[in-house]
Amino acid sequence: MQLQLISLVLILHCMEYINCQHHTSRHRQHKRNLGGNPGCTGGCLTCSLYNGCLTCLPKLFFHLERDGMKQIGVCLASCPKSFFGTRSPEKNYCSKCDSECDTCFDKNFCTRCRAGSYLHKGKCQESCPDDLVPSDTKRECVPSCPADCDVCLSSETCTRCSSGHYLLHGQCHANCPEGTEPRQQVLECIPTVHCEVGEWSEWTQCPRKGKACSRQQLRTRKVLQEPSAQGNPCPNTLEERECSAKRKRCELGREEEKPAIVTKLSLGHHLPLLPVFSHTKEKHMHMHTHRHASHLKGLPWCINVQ
């Protein structure tokens, strides 16, 4: 009886162990699945909770990123700086460039060097060959620039001229060629632009009869293109002309009566001017009695007609 009880307990323990192993196996498989593991990132085909991506979806590169003392797998569309991508039927993965390369095409061909090295034929070097000079901007060995050129693409093509010279079609000029003019801000020769104007407008209408003494017509035209500094200036954009109709006389119909000016001749002093008018058809002036001039009797007077 006691032996039977022991056997039953062993059987129960064995069944429990088998179920436990089966559950553990399913749990591990579940963790390797992309959808079931919260530790997986986008692009993973399979992954691990502790190691990140294990395999990637097609066309993506597998890359190991350092996280403290361990490395985590990630899947990327392109490899990061200082790495290059390698594709194969089994796996696409990122590999590290040479230590002197900033970027590279493959393990043996750099496309940009780290600071202090200069690229020449896919290799990063500390110095350049005798026929080339180092360019700190490009980090490359480049041909020496032409005369009067600060920056160039080759020994024949300049991209920036030295002070006092102007760039045109890859060449530096002390004076810009005909048809061009210097632009001081960028040290380049730019095309000379001349002024352009449009067509004349119609002449304005003449004023109607009796409305104005000055009868003129006007017409204008617009400036279509302003000239550059050395371009031809704009011509006149406004014209005037007399109306063809007979001009209206501004004078009054009859002559106005003109006042005579009375001035004192003696002692060099001038007296108040007293207007005296003629009301006769003859051109003889008659002195009219004025109450303000009664105290001036006996003094010499001159009557001037203006």
PDB file of C-alpha atoms in Angstrom:
ATOM      1  CA  MET A   1       0.000   0.000   0.000  1.00  0.00           C
ATOM      2  CA  GLN A   2       2.786   2.363   0.905  1.00  0.00           C
ATOM      3  CA  LEU A   3       4.618   1.417  -2.292  1.00  0.00           C
ATOM      4  CA  GLN A   4       1.568   2.285  -4.367  1.00  0.00           C
ATOM      5  CA  LEU A   5       1.288   5.737  -2.779  1.00  0.00           C
ATOM      6  CA  ILE A   6       4.932   6.451  -3.539  1.00  0.00           C
ATOM      7  CA  SER A   7       4.447   5.373  -7.145  1.00  0.00           C
ATOM      8  CA  LEU A   8       1.419   7.666  -7.519  1.00  0.00           C
ATOM      9  CA  VAL A   9       3.330  10.658  -6.182  1.00  0.00           C
ATOM     10  CA  LEU A  10       6.189  10.036  -8.622  1.00  0.00           C
ATOM     11  CA  ILE A  11       3.781   9.802 -11.533  1.00  0.00           C
ATOM     12  CA  LEU A  12       2.140  13.107 -10.589  1.00  0.00           C
ATOM     13  CA  HIS A  13       5.502  14.863 -10.291  1.00  0.00           C
ATOM     14  CA  CYS A  14       6.555  13.500 -13.661  1.00  0.00           C
ATOM     15  CA  MET A  15       3.395  14.785 -15.358  1.00  0.00           C
ATOM     16  CA  GLU A  16       3.860  18.182 -13.783  1.00  0.00           C
ATOM     17  CA  TYR A  17       7.476  18.335 -15.022  1.00  0.00           C
ATOM     18  CA  ILE A  18       6.475  17.406 -18.574  1.00  0.00           C
ATOM     19  CA  ASN A  19       3.792  20.124 -18.657  1.00  0.00           C
ATOM     20  CA  CYS A  20       6.274  22.632 -17.280  1.00  0.00           C
ATOM     21  CA  GLN A  21       8.858  21.853 -19.964  1.00  0.00           C
ATOM     22  CA  HIS A  22       6.263  22.124 -22.697  1.00  0.00           C
ATOM     23  CA  HIS A  23       5.098  25.504 -21.377  1.00  0.00           C
ATOM     24  CA  THR A  24       8.686  26.782 -21.124  1.00  0.00           C
ATOM     25  CA  SER A  25       9.415  25.755 -24.703  1.00  0.00           C
ATOM     26  CA  ARG A  26       6.327  27.558 -25.980  1.00  0.00           C
ATOM     27  CA  HIS A  27       7.222  30.643 -23.949  1.00  0.00           C
ATOM     28  CA  ARG A  28      10.725  30.792 -25.440  1.00  0.00           C
ATOM     29  CA  GLN A  29       9.356  30.421 -28.944  1.00  0.00           C
ATOM     30  CA  HIS A  30       6.894  33.204 -28.209  1.00  0.00           C
ATOM     31  CA  LYS A  31       9.699  35.509 -27.062  1.00  0.00           C
ATOM     32  CA  ARG A  32      11.586  35.010 -30.335  1.00  0.00           C
ATOM     33  CA  ASN A  33       8.523  36.129 -32.298  1.00  0.00           C
ATOM     34  CA  LEU A  34       8.437  39.811 -33.381  1.00  0.00           C
ATOM     35  CA  GLY A  35       4.861  40.425 -32.436  1.00  0.00           C
ATOM     36  CA  GLY A  36       5.027  38.875 -29.031  1.00  0.00           C
ATOM     37  CA  ASN A  37       8.202  40.466 -27.604  1.00  0.00           C
ATOM     38  CA  PRO A  38       8.018  44.097 -26.466  1.00  0.00           C
ATOM     39  CA  GLY A  39      11.833  44.287 -26.729  1.00  0.00           C
ATOM     40  CA  CYS A  40      11.810  43.903 -30.553  1.00  0.00           C
ATOM     41  CA  THR A  41      12.129  46.973 -32.753  1.00  0.00           C
ATOM     42  CA  GLY A  42      10.704  47.708 -36.211  1.00  0.00           C
ATOM     43  CA  GLY A  43      12.168  45.756 -39.096  1.00  0.00           C
ATOM     44  CA  CYS A  44      13.048  42.642 -37.054  1.00  0.00           C
ATOM     45  CA  LEU A  45      12.066  39.272 -38.468  1.00  0.00           C
ATOM     46  CA  THR A  46      13.057  37.467 -35.263  1.00  0.00           C
ATOM     47  CA  CYS A  47      14.388  38.895 -32.029  1.00  0.00           C
ATOM     48  CA  SER A  48      15.403  38.219 -28.475  1.00  0.00           C
ATOM     49  CA  LEU A  49      14.275  40.041 -25.376  1.00  0.00           C
ATOM     50  CA  TYR A  50      17.878  40.447 -24.247  1.00  0.00           C
ATOM     51  CA  ASN A  51      19.765  40.763 -27.577  1.00  0.00           C
ATOM     52  CA  GLY A  52      17.303  42.691 -29.755  1.00  0.00           C
ATOM     53  CA  CYS A  53      16.964  41.742 -33.422  1.00  0.00           C
ATOM     54  CA  LEU A  54      18.379  38.407 -34.552  1.00  0.00           C
ATOM     55  CA  THR A  55      17.298  38.568 -38.204  1.00  0.00           C
ATOM     56  CA  CYS A  56      15.858  41.373 -40.328  1.00  0.00           C
ATOM     57  CA  LEU A  57      13.153  41.765 -42.926  1.00  0.00           C
ATOM     58  CA  PRO A  58      14.320  41.677 -46.569  1.00  0.00           C
ATOM     59  CA  LYS A  59      16.340  44.703 -47.846  1.00  0.00           C
ATOM     60  CA  LEU A  60      17.230  45.857 -44.309  1.00  0.00           C
ATOM     61  CA  PHE A  61      20.742  45.701 -42.838  1.00  0.00           C
ATOM     62  CA  PHE A  62      21.479  43.959 -39.561  1.00  0.00           C
ATOM     63  CA  HIS A  63      23.665  46.090 -37.292  1.00  0.00           C
ATOM     64  CA  LEU A  64      25.013  45.618 -33.771  1.00  0.00           C
ATOM     65  CA  GLU A  65      24.815  48.693 -31.551  1.00  0.00           C
ATOM     66  CA  ARG A  66      26.800  48.870 -28.334  1.00  0.00           C
ATOM     67  CA  ASP A  67      24.774  49.362 -25.171  1.00  0.00           C
ATOM     68  CA  GLY A  68      27.206  49.531 -22.286  1.00  0.00           C
ATOM     69  CA  MET A  69      28.879  46.131 -22.000  1.00  0.00           C
ATOM     70  CA  LYS A  70      26.532  44.338 -24.396  1.00  0.00           C
ATOM     71  CA  GLN A  71      25.491  44.688 -28.032  1.00  0.00           C
ATOM     72  CA  ILE A  72      21.920  45.015 -29.284  1.00  0.00           C
ATOM     73  CA  GLY A  73      20.859  43.973 -32.782  1.00  0.00           C
ATOM     74  CA  VAL A  74      18.912  46.508 -34.883  1.00  0.00           C
ATOM     75  CA  CYS A  75      17.609  46.491 -38.472  1.00  0.00           C
ATOM     76  CA  LEU A  76      18.322  49.602 -40.585  1.00  0.00           C
ATOM     77  CA  ALA A  77      17.550  50.840 -44.093  1.00  0.00           C
ATOM     78  CA  SER A  78      21.170  52.036 -44.428  1.00  0.00           C
ATOM     79  CA  CYS A  79      24.303  51.590 -42.362  1.00  0.00           C
ATOM     80  CA  PRO A  80      25.417  54.340 -39.962  1.00  0.00           C
ATOM     81  CA  LYS A  81      28.483  56.550 -40.324  1.00  0.00           C
ATOM     82  CA  SER A  82      31.824  54.683 -40.410  1.00  0.00           C
ATOM     83  CA  PHE A  83      30.060  51.471 -41.550  1.00  0.00           C
ATOM     84  CA  PHE A  84      29.304  50.034 -44.971  1.00  0.00           C
ATOM     85  CA  GLY A  85      26.588  47.618 -46.035  1.00  0.00           C
ATOM     86  CA  THR A  86      27.121  44.125 -47.446  1.00  0.00           C
ATOM     87  CA  ARG A  87      24.301  42.178 -49.074  1.00  0.00           C
ATOM     88  CA  SER A  88      24.102  38.407 -49.429  1.00  0.00           C
ATOM     89  CA  PRO A  89      21.298  35.873 -50.048  1.00  0.00           C
ATOM     90  CA  GLU A  90      21.438  34.804 -46.404  1.00  0.00           C
ATOM     91  CA  LYS A  91      21.858  38.141 -44.620  1.00  0.00           C
ATOM     92  CA  ASN A  92      22.420  41.849 -45.148  1.00  0.00           C
ATOM     93  CA  TYR A  93      24.715  43.316 -42.519  1.00  0.00           C
ATOM     94  CA  CYS A  94      26.791  46.405 -41.659  1.00  0.00           C
ATOM     95  CA  SER A  95      30.582  46.212 -41.372  1.00  0.00           C
ATOM     96  CA  LYS A  96      32.970  48.802 -39.929  1.00  0.00           C
ATOM     97  CA  CYS A  97      35.136  50.980 -42.203  1.00  0.00           C
ATOM     98  CA  ASP A  98      38.887  51.297 -41.847  1.00  0.00           C
ATOM     99  CA  SER A  99      39.951  53.283 -38.775  1.00  0.00           C
ATOM    100  CA  GLU A 100      41.009  56.360 -40.855  1.00  0.00           C
ATOM    101  CA  CYS A 101      37.750  56.453 -42.850  1.00  0.00           C
ATOM    102  CA  ASP A 102      34.809  58.625 -41.929  1.00  0.00           C
ATOM    103  CA  THR A 103      32.679  56.978 -44.619  1.00  0.00           C
ATOM    104  CA  CYS A 104      33.533  54.178 -47.017  1.00  0.00           C
ATOM    105  CA  PHE A 105      32.247  52.155 -49.937  1.00  0.00           C
ATOM    106  CA  ASP A 106      33.749  48.928 -48.648  1.00  0.00           C
ATOM    107  CA  LYS A 107      36.551  47.767 -46.385  1.00  0.00           C
ATOM    108  CA  ASN A 108      39.264  48.848 -48.833  1.00  0.00           C
ATOM    109  CA  PHE A 109      37.788  52.021 -50.356  1.00  0.00           C
ATOM    110  CA  CYS A 110      37.170  55.183 -48.306  1.00  0.00           C
ATOM    111  CA  THR A 111      34.919  57.985 -49.564  1.00  0.00           C
ATOM    112  CA  ARG A 112      35.742  60.527 -46.826  1.00  0.00           C
ATOM    113  CA  CYS A 113      38.569  60.629 -44.295  1.00  0.00           C
ATOM    114  CA  ARG A 114      38.641  61.630 -40.654  1.00  0.00           C
ATOM    115  CA  ALA A 115      40.108  65.032 -39.729  1.00  0.00           C
ATOM    116  CA  GLY A 116      43.878  65.076 -40.214  1.00  0.00           C
ATOM    117  CA  SER A 117      43.862  62.597 -43.122  1.00  0.00           C
ATOM    118  CA  TYR A 118      43.423  63.267 -46.839  1.00  0.00           C
ATOM    119  CA  LEU A 119      41.722  61.036 -49.380  1.00  0.00           C
ATOM    120  CA  HIS A 120      43.671  59.875 -52.418  1.00  0.00           C
ATOM    121  CA  LYS A 121      42.498  57.020 -54.636  1.00  0.00           C
ATOM    122  CA  GLY A 122      40.223  55.578 -51.952  1.00  0.00           C
ATOM    123  CA  LYS A 123      42.867  55.657 -49.207  1.00  0.00           C
ATOM    124  CA  CYS A 124      43.293  58.066 -46.316  1.00  0.00           C
ATOM    125  CA  GLN A 125      46.809  59.479 -46.018  1.00  0.00           C
ATOM    126  CA  GLU A 126      48.527  61.906 -43.686  1.00  0.00           C
ATOM    127  CA  SER A 127      50.231  63.710 -46.617  1.00  0.00           C
ATOM    128  CA  CYS A 128      49.606  64.108 -50.333  1.00  0.00           C
ATOM    129  CA  PRO A 129      51.797  63.222 -53.345  1.00  0.00           C
ATOM    130  CA  ASP A 130      54.126  65.893 -54.726  1.00  0.00           C
ATOM    131  CA  ASP A 131      51.815  66.984 -57.555  1.00  0.00           C
ATOM    132  CA  LEU A 132      48.832  67.496 -55.211  1.00  0.00           C
ATOM    133  CA  VAL A 133      48.019  69.681 -52.202  1.00  0.00           C
ATOM    134  CA  PRO A 134      45.859  68.832 -49.166  1.00  0.00           C
ATOM    135  CA  SER A 135      42.408  70.408 -48.838  1.00  0.00           C
ATOM    136  CA  ASP A 136      41.229  70.710 -45.238  1.00  0.00           C
ATOM    137  CA  THR A 137      37.702  71.524 -46.406  1.00  0.00           C
ATOM    138  CA  LYS A 138      37.316  68.420 -48.572  1.00  0.00           C
ATOM    139  CA  ARG A 139      39.857  66.307 -46.631  1.00  0.00           C
ATOM    140  CA  GLU A 140      41.243  65.280 -50.002  1.00  0.00           C
ATOM    141  CA  CYS A 141      44.421  65.622 -52.035  1.00  0.00           C
ATOM    142  CA  VAL A 142      43.605  68.096 -54.809  1.00  0.00           C
ATOM    143  CA  PRO A 143      45.566  69.747 -57.637  1.00  0.00           C
ATOM    144  CA  SER A 144      47.137  73.109 -56.909  1.00  0.00           C
ATOM    145  CA  CYS A 145      44.858  76.016 -57.903  1.00  0.00           C
ATOM    146  CA  PRO A 146      45.508  78.404 -60.818  1.00  0.00           C
ATOM    147  CA  ALA A 147      46.931  81.864 -60.218  1.00  0.00           C
ATOM    148  CA  ASP A 148      44.604  84.330 -58.464  1.00  0.00           C
ATOM    149  CA  CYS A 149      42.386  81.426 -57.328  1.00  0.00           C
ATOM    150  CA  ASP A 150      41.695  80.622 -53.671  1.00  0.00           C
ATOM    151  CA  VAL A 151      39.543  77.483 -54.109  1.00  0.00           C
ATOM    152  CA  CYS A 152      39.439  75.214 -57.151  1.00  0.00           C
ATOM    153  CA  LEU A 153      38.131  71.896 -58.430  1.00  0.00           C
ATOM    154  CA  SER A 154      41.225  71.258 -60.524  1.00  0.00           C
ATOM    155  CA  SER A 155      44.271  73.037 -61.850  1.00  0.00           C
ATOM    156  CA  GLU A 156      42.048  74.496 -64.597  1.00  0.00           C
ATOM    157  CA  THR A 157      38.743  75.184 -62.842  1.00  0.00           C
ATOM    158  CA  CYS A 158      38.417  77.746 -60.051  1.00  0.00           C
ATOM    159  CA  THR A 159      35.411  78.074 -57.729  1.00  0.00           C
ATOM    160  CA  ARG A 160      36.474  81.162 -55.736  1.00  0.00           C
ATOM    161  CA  CYS A 161      38.886  83.907 -56.766  1.00  0.00           C
ATOM    162  CA  SER A 162      41.273  85.861 -54.621  1.00  0.00           C
ATOM    163  CA  SER A 163      40.526  89.482 -53.679  1.00  0.00           C
ATOM    164  CA  GLY A 164      40.534  91.881 -56.632  1.00  0.00           C
ATOM    165  CA  HIS A 165      39.584  89.185 -59.174  1.00  0.00           C
ATOM    166  CA  TYR A 166      36.208  88.029 -60.439  1.00  0.00           C
ATOM    167  CA  LEU A 167      35.049  84.533 -61.361  1.00  0.00           C
ATOM    168  CA  LEU A 168      33.519  83.736 -64.746  1.00  0.00           C
ATOM    169  CA  HIS A 169      33.171  80.181 -66.130  1.00  0.00           C
ATOM    170  CA  GLY A 170      35.787  78.779 -63.763  1.00  0.00           C
ATOM    171  CA  GLN A 171      38.377  81.453 -64.590  1.00  0.00           C
ATOM    172  CA  CYS A 172      39.493  84.497 -62.569  1.00  0.00           C
ATOM    173  CA  HIS A 173      39.625  87.937 -64.249  1.00  0.00           C
ATOM    174  CA  ALA A 174      41.095  91.211 -63.024  1.00  0.00           C
ATOM    175  CA  ASN A 175      38.509  92.993 -65.244  1.00  0.00           C
ATOM    176  CA  CYS A 176      35.242  91.433 -66.308  1.00  0.00           C
ATOM    177  CA  PRO A 177      34.930  90.771 -70.077  1.00  0.00           C
ATOM    178  CA  GLU A 178      32.675  92.838 -72.330  1.00  0.00           C
ATOM    179  CA  GLY A 179      29.003  92.248 -71.683  1.00  0.00           C
ATOM    180  CA  THR A 180      29.593  91.506 -67.995  1.00  0.00           C
ATOM    181  CA  GLU A 181      30.254  93.559 -64.887  1.00  0.00           C
ATOM    182  CA  PRO A 182      31.751  92.799 -61.451  1.00  0.00           C
ATOM    183  CA  ARG A 183      29.599  91.886 -58.472  1.00  0.00           C
ATOM    184  CA  GLN A 184      31.665  92.797 -55.452  1.00  0.00           C
ATOM    185  CA  GLN A 185      29.743  90.770 -52.856  1.00  0.00           C
ATOM    186  CA  VAL A 186      30.584  87.390 -54.426  1.00  0.00           C
ATOM    187  CA  LEU A 187      33.605  88.346 -56.592  1.00  0.00           C
ATOM    188  CA  GLU A 188      31.930  87.167 -59.783  1.00  0.00           C
ATOM    189  CA  CYS A 189      31.299  88.589 -63.248  1.00  0.00           C
ATOM    190  CA  ILE A 190      27.579  88.835 -63.966  1.00  0.00           C
ATOM    191  CA  PRO A 191      25.810  89.761 -67.238  1.00  0.00           C
ATOM    192  CA  THR A 192      25.226  93.476 -67.782  1.00  0.00           C
ATOM    193  CA  VAL A 193      21.509  94.263 -67.853  1.00  0.00           C
ATOM    194  CA  HIS A 194      20.176  97.235 -69.845  1.00  0.00           C
ATOM    195  CA  CYS A 195      16.955  99.112 -69.154  1.00  0.00           C
ATOM    196  CA  GLU A 196      13.853  98.010 -71.045  1.00  0.00           C
ATOM    197  CA  VAL A 197      10.667 100.047 -71.392  1.00  0.00           C
ATOM    198  CA  GLY A 198       7.226  99.246 -72.728  1.00  0.00           C
ATOM    199  CA  GLU A 199       5.150 100.891 -75.458  1.00  0.00           C
ATOM    200  CA  TRP A 200       3.828 104.441 -75.133  1.00  0.00           C
ATOM    201  CA  SER A 201       0.308 104.864 -73.839  1.00  0.00           C
ATOM    202  CA  GLU A 202      -2.313 106.807 -75.807  1.00  0.00           C
ATOM    203  CA  TRP A 203      -2.182 110.602 -75.603  1.00  0.00           C
ATOM    204  CA  THR A 204      -4.464 112.115 -72.988  1.00  0.00           C
ATOM    205  CA  GLN A 205      -7.431 114.123 -74.267  1.00  0.00           C
ATOM    206  CA  CYS A 206      -7.155 117.884 -74.711  1.00  0.00           C
ATOM    207  CA  PRO A 207      -9.099 119.990 -72.175  1.00  0.00           C
ATOM    208  CA  ARG A 208     -12.552 121.043 -73.323  1.00  0.00           C
ATOM    209  CA  LYS A 209     -13.068 124.587 -74.595  1.00  0.00           C
ATOM    210  CA  GLY A 210     -13.057 127.201 -71.857  1.00  0.00           C
ATOM    211  CA  LYS A 211     -11.776 124.894 -69.106  1.00  0.00           C
ATOM    212  CA  ALA A 212      -8.045 125.700 -69.162  1.00  0.00           C
ATOM    213  CA  CYS A 213      -5.623 128.166 -70.737  1.00  0.00           C
ATOM    214  CA  SER A 214      -2.776 125.588 -71.047  1.00  0.00           C
ATOM    215  CA  ARG A 215      -3.843 122.927 -73.523  1.00  0.00           C
ATOM    216  CA  GLN A 216      -1.340 120.019 -73.422  1.00  0.00           C
ATOM    217  CA  GLN A 217      -1.498 116.272 -73.955  1.00  0.00           C
ATOM    218  CA  LEU A 218       0.532 113.658 -72.035  1.00  0.00           C
ATOM    219  CA  ARG A 219       1.587 110.058 -72.600  1.00  0.00           C
ATOM    220  CA  THR A 220       3.671 107.611 -70.508  1.00  0.00           C
ATOM    221  CA  ARG A 221       5.394 104.217 -70.713  1.00  0.00           C
ATOM    222  CA  LYS A 222       6.424 101.692 -68.028  1.00  0.00           C
ATOM    223  CA  VAL A 223       9.902 100.431 -67.108  1.00  0.00           C
ATOM    224  CA  LEU A 224       9.946  96.667 -67.738  1.00  0.00           C
ATOM    225  CA  GLN A 225      13.556  95.981 -66.677  1.00  0.00           C
ATOM    226  CA  GLU A 226      15.672  98.079 -64.348  1.00  0.00           C
ATOM    227  CA  PRO A 227      19.309  98.349 -65.495  1.00  0.00           C
ATOM    228  CA  SER A 228      22.281  96.901 -63.619  1.00  0.00           C
ATOM    229  CA  ALA A 229      25.045  99.156 -62.278  1.00  0.00           C
ATOM    230  CA  GLN A 230      26.764  99.448 -65.672  1.00  0.00           C
ATOM    231  CA  GLY A 231      23.717  98.939 -67.875  1.00  0.00           C
ATOM    232  CA  ASN A 232      22.154 101.575 -70.148  1.00  0.00           C
ATOM    233  CA  PRO A 233      19.908 103.921 -68.126  1.00  0.00           C
ATOM    234  CA  CYS A 234      16.189 104.171 -68.793  1.00  0.00           C
ATOM    235  CA  PRO A 235      14.984 106.710 -71.392  1.00  0.00           C
ATOM    236  CA  ASN A 236      12.284 109.292 -70.717  1.00  0.00           C
ATOM    237  CA  THR A 237       9.000 107.742 -69.617  1.00  0.00           C
ATOM    238  CA  LEU A 238       6.850 110.929 -69.938  1.00  0.00           C
ATOM    239  CA  GLU A 239       6.166 113.096 -73.007  1.00  0.00           C
ATOM    240  CA  GLU A 240       4.129 116.299 -73.488  1.00  0.00           C
ATOM    241  CA  ARG A 241       2.810 118.125 -76.557  1.00  0.00           C
ATOM    242  CA  GLU A 242       0.538 121.060 -77.384  1.00  0.00           C
ATOM    243  CA  CYS A 243      -3.001 120.294 -78.424  1.00  0.00           C
ATOM    244  CA  SER A 244      -3.667 120.713 -82.112  1.00  0.00           C
ATOM    245  CA  ALA A 245      -6.784 122.831 -81.433  1.00  0.00           C
ATOM    246  CA  LYS A 246      -6.476 126.690 -81.294  1.00  0.00           C
ATOM    247  CA  ARG A 247      -5.205 127.821 -77.901  1.00  0.00           C
ATOM    248  CA  LYS A 248      -7.621 129.865 -75.792  1.00  0.00           C
ATOM    249  CA  ARG A 249      -6.497 133.387 -75.038  1.00  0.00           C
ATOM    250  CA  CYS A 250      -5.986 134.043 -71.342  1.00  0.00           C
ATOM    251  CA  GLU A 251      -6.126 137.886 -71.701  1.00  0.00           C
ATOM    252  CA  LEU A 252      -9.321 139.681 -70.776  1.00  0.00           C
ATOM    253  CA  GLY A 253     -11.542 141.060 -73.480  1.00  0.00           C
ATOM    254  CA  ARG A 254     -10.678 144.719 -72.726  1.00  0.00           C
ATOM    255  CA  GLU A 255      -7.630 146.475 -71.376  1.00  0.00           C
ATOM    256  CA  GLU A 256      -7.662 147.096 -67.694  1.00  0.00           C
ATOM    257  CA  GLU A 257      -7.283 150.640 -66.565  1.00  0.00           C
ATOM    258  CA  LYS A 258      -3.748 151.094 -65.276  1.00  0.00           C
ATOM    259  CA  PRO A 259      -3.108 153.216 -62.213  1.00  0.00           C
ATOM    260  CA  ALA A 260      -0.748 156.180 -62.235  1.00  0.00           C
ATOM    261  CA  ILE A 261       1.873 156.311 -59.509  1.00  0.00           C
ATOM    262  CA  VAL A 262       2.531 159.577 -57.790  1.00  0.00           C
ATOM    263  CA  THR A 263       5.989 160.022 -56.273  1.00  0.00           C
ATOM    264  CA  LYS A 264       7.626 162.899 -54.503  1.00  0.00           C
ATOM    265  CA  LEU A 265      10.818 164.006 -56.242  1.00  0.00           C
ATOM    266  CA  SER A 266      12.201 166.541 -53.747  1.00  0.00           C
ATOM    267  CA  LEU A 267      14.438 165.642 -50.813  1.00  0.00           C
ATOM    268  CA  GLY A 268      14.788 162.066 -52.089  1.00  0.00           C
ATOM    269  CA  HIS A 269      11.755 160.901 -50.013  1.00  0.00           C
ATOM    270  CA  HIS A 270       8.894 158.787 -51.274  1.00  0.00           C
ATOM    271  CA  LEU A 271       5.340 159.553 -50.349  1.00  0.00           C
ATOM    272  CA  PRO A 272       2.423 157.116 -50.224  1.00  0.00           C
ATOM    273  CA  LEU A 273       1.419 156.056 -53.682  1.00  0.00           C
ATOM    274  CA  LEU A 274      -1.903 157.526 -54.774  1.00  0.00           C
ATOM    275  CA  PRO A 275      -3.583 155.960 -57.796  1.00  0.00           C
ATOM    276  CA  VAL A 276      -5.103 158.413 -60.233  1.00  0.00           C
ATOM    277  CA  PHE A 277      -7.243 157.136 -63.075  1.00  0.00           C
ATOM    278  CA  SER A 278      -8.105 158.570 -66.495  1.00  0.00           C
ATOM    279  CA  HIS A 279     -11.714 158.341 -67.660  1.00  0.00           C
ATOM    280  CA  THR A 280     -11.188 160.044 -71.018  1.00  0.00           C
ATOM    281  CA  LYS A 281     -10.506 158.451 -74.331  1.00  0.00           C
ATOM    282  CA  GLU A 282      -7.363 160.571 -74.753  1.00  0.00           C
ATOM    283  CA  LYS A 283      -4.169 159.482 -73.093  1.00  0.00           C
ATOM    284  CA  HIS A 284      -3.898 162.588 -70.946  1.00  0.00           C
ATOM    285  CA  MET A 285      -3.943 162.122 -67.232  1.00  0.00           C
ATOM    286  CA  HIS A 286      -6.023 164.456 -65.025  1.00  0.00           C
ATOM    287  CA  MET A 287      -5.274 164.922 -61.367  1.00  0.00           C
ATOM    288  CA  HIS A 288      -8.354 164.312 -59.215  1.00  0.00           C
ATOM    289  CA  THR A 289      -8.731 165.962 -55.879  1.00  0.00           C
ATOM    290  CA  HIS A 290      -8.067 163.520 -53.040  1.00  0.00           C
ATOM    291  CA  ARG A 291      -8.839 164.363 -49.478  1.00  0.00           C
ATOM    292  CA  HIS A 292      -5.735 162.530 -48.194  1.00  0.00           C
ATOM    293  CA  ALA A 293      -3.430 164.644 -50.417  1.00  0.00           C
ATOM    294  CA  SER A 294      -4.830 168.162 -49.569  1.00  0.00           C
ATOM    295  CA  HIS A 295      -1.956 168.971 -47.199  1.00  0.00           C
ATOM    296  CA  LEU A 296       0.630 168.295 -49.942  1.00  0.00           C
ATOM    297  CA  LYS A 297      -0.269 171.384 -52.084  1.00  0.00           C
ATOM    298  CA  GLY A 298       2.642 173.289 -53.471  1.00  0.00           C
ATOM    299  CA  LEU A 299       5.037 170.362 -53.641  1.00  0.00           C
ATOM    300  CA  PRO A 300       6.456 169.213 -56.981  1.00  0.00           C
ATOM    301  CA  TRP A 301       4.795 166.025 -58.248  1.00  0.00           C
ATOM    302  CA  CYS A 302       5.406 163.645 -61.083  1.00  0.00           C
ATOM    303  CA  ILE A 303       2.672 161.445 -62.486  1.00  0.00           C
ATOM    304  CA  ASN A 304       3.862 158.211 -63.977  1.00  0.00           C
ATOM    305  CA  VAL A 305       1.569 155.968 -65.897  1.00  0.00           C
ATOM    306  CA  GLN A 306       2.363 152.221 -65.524  1.00  0.00           C
TER     307      GLN A 306
END
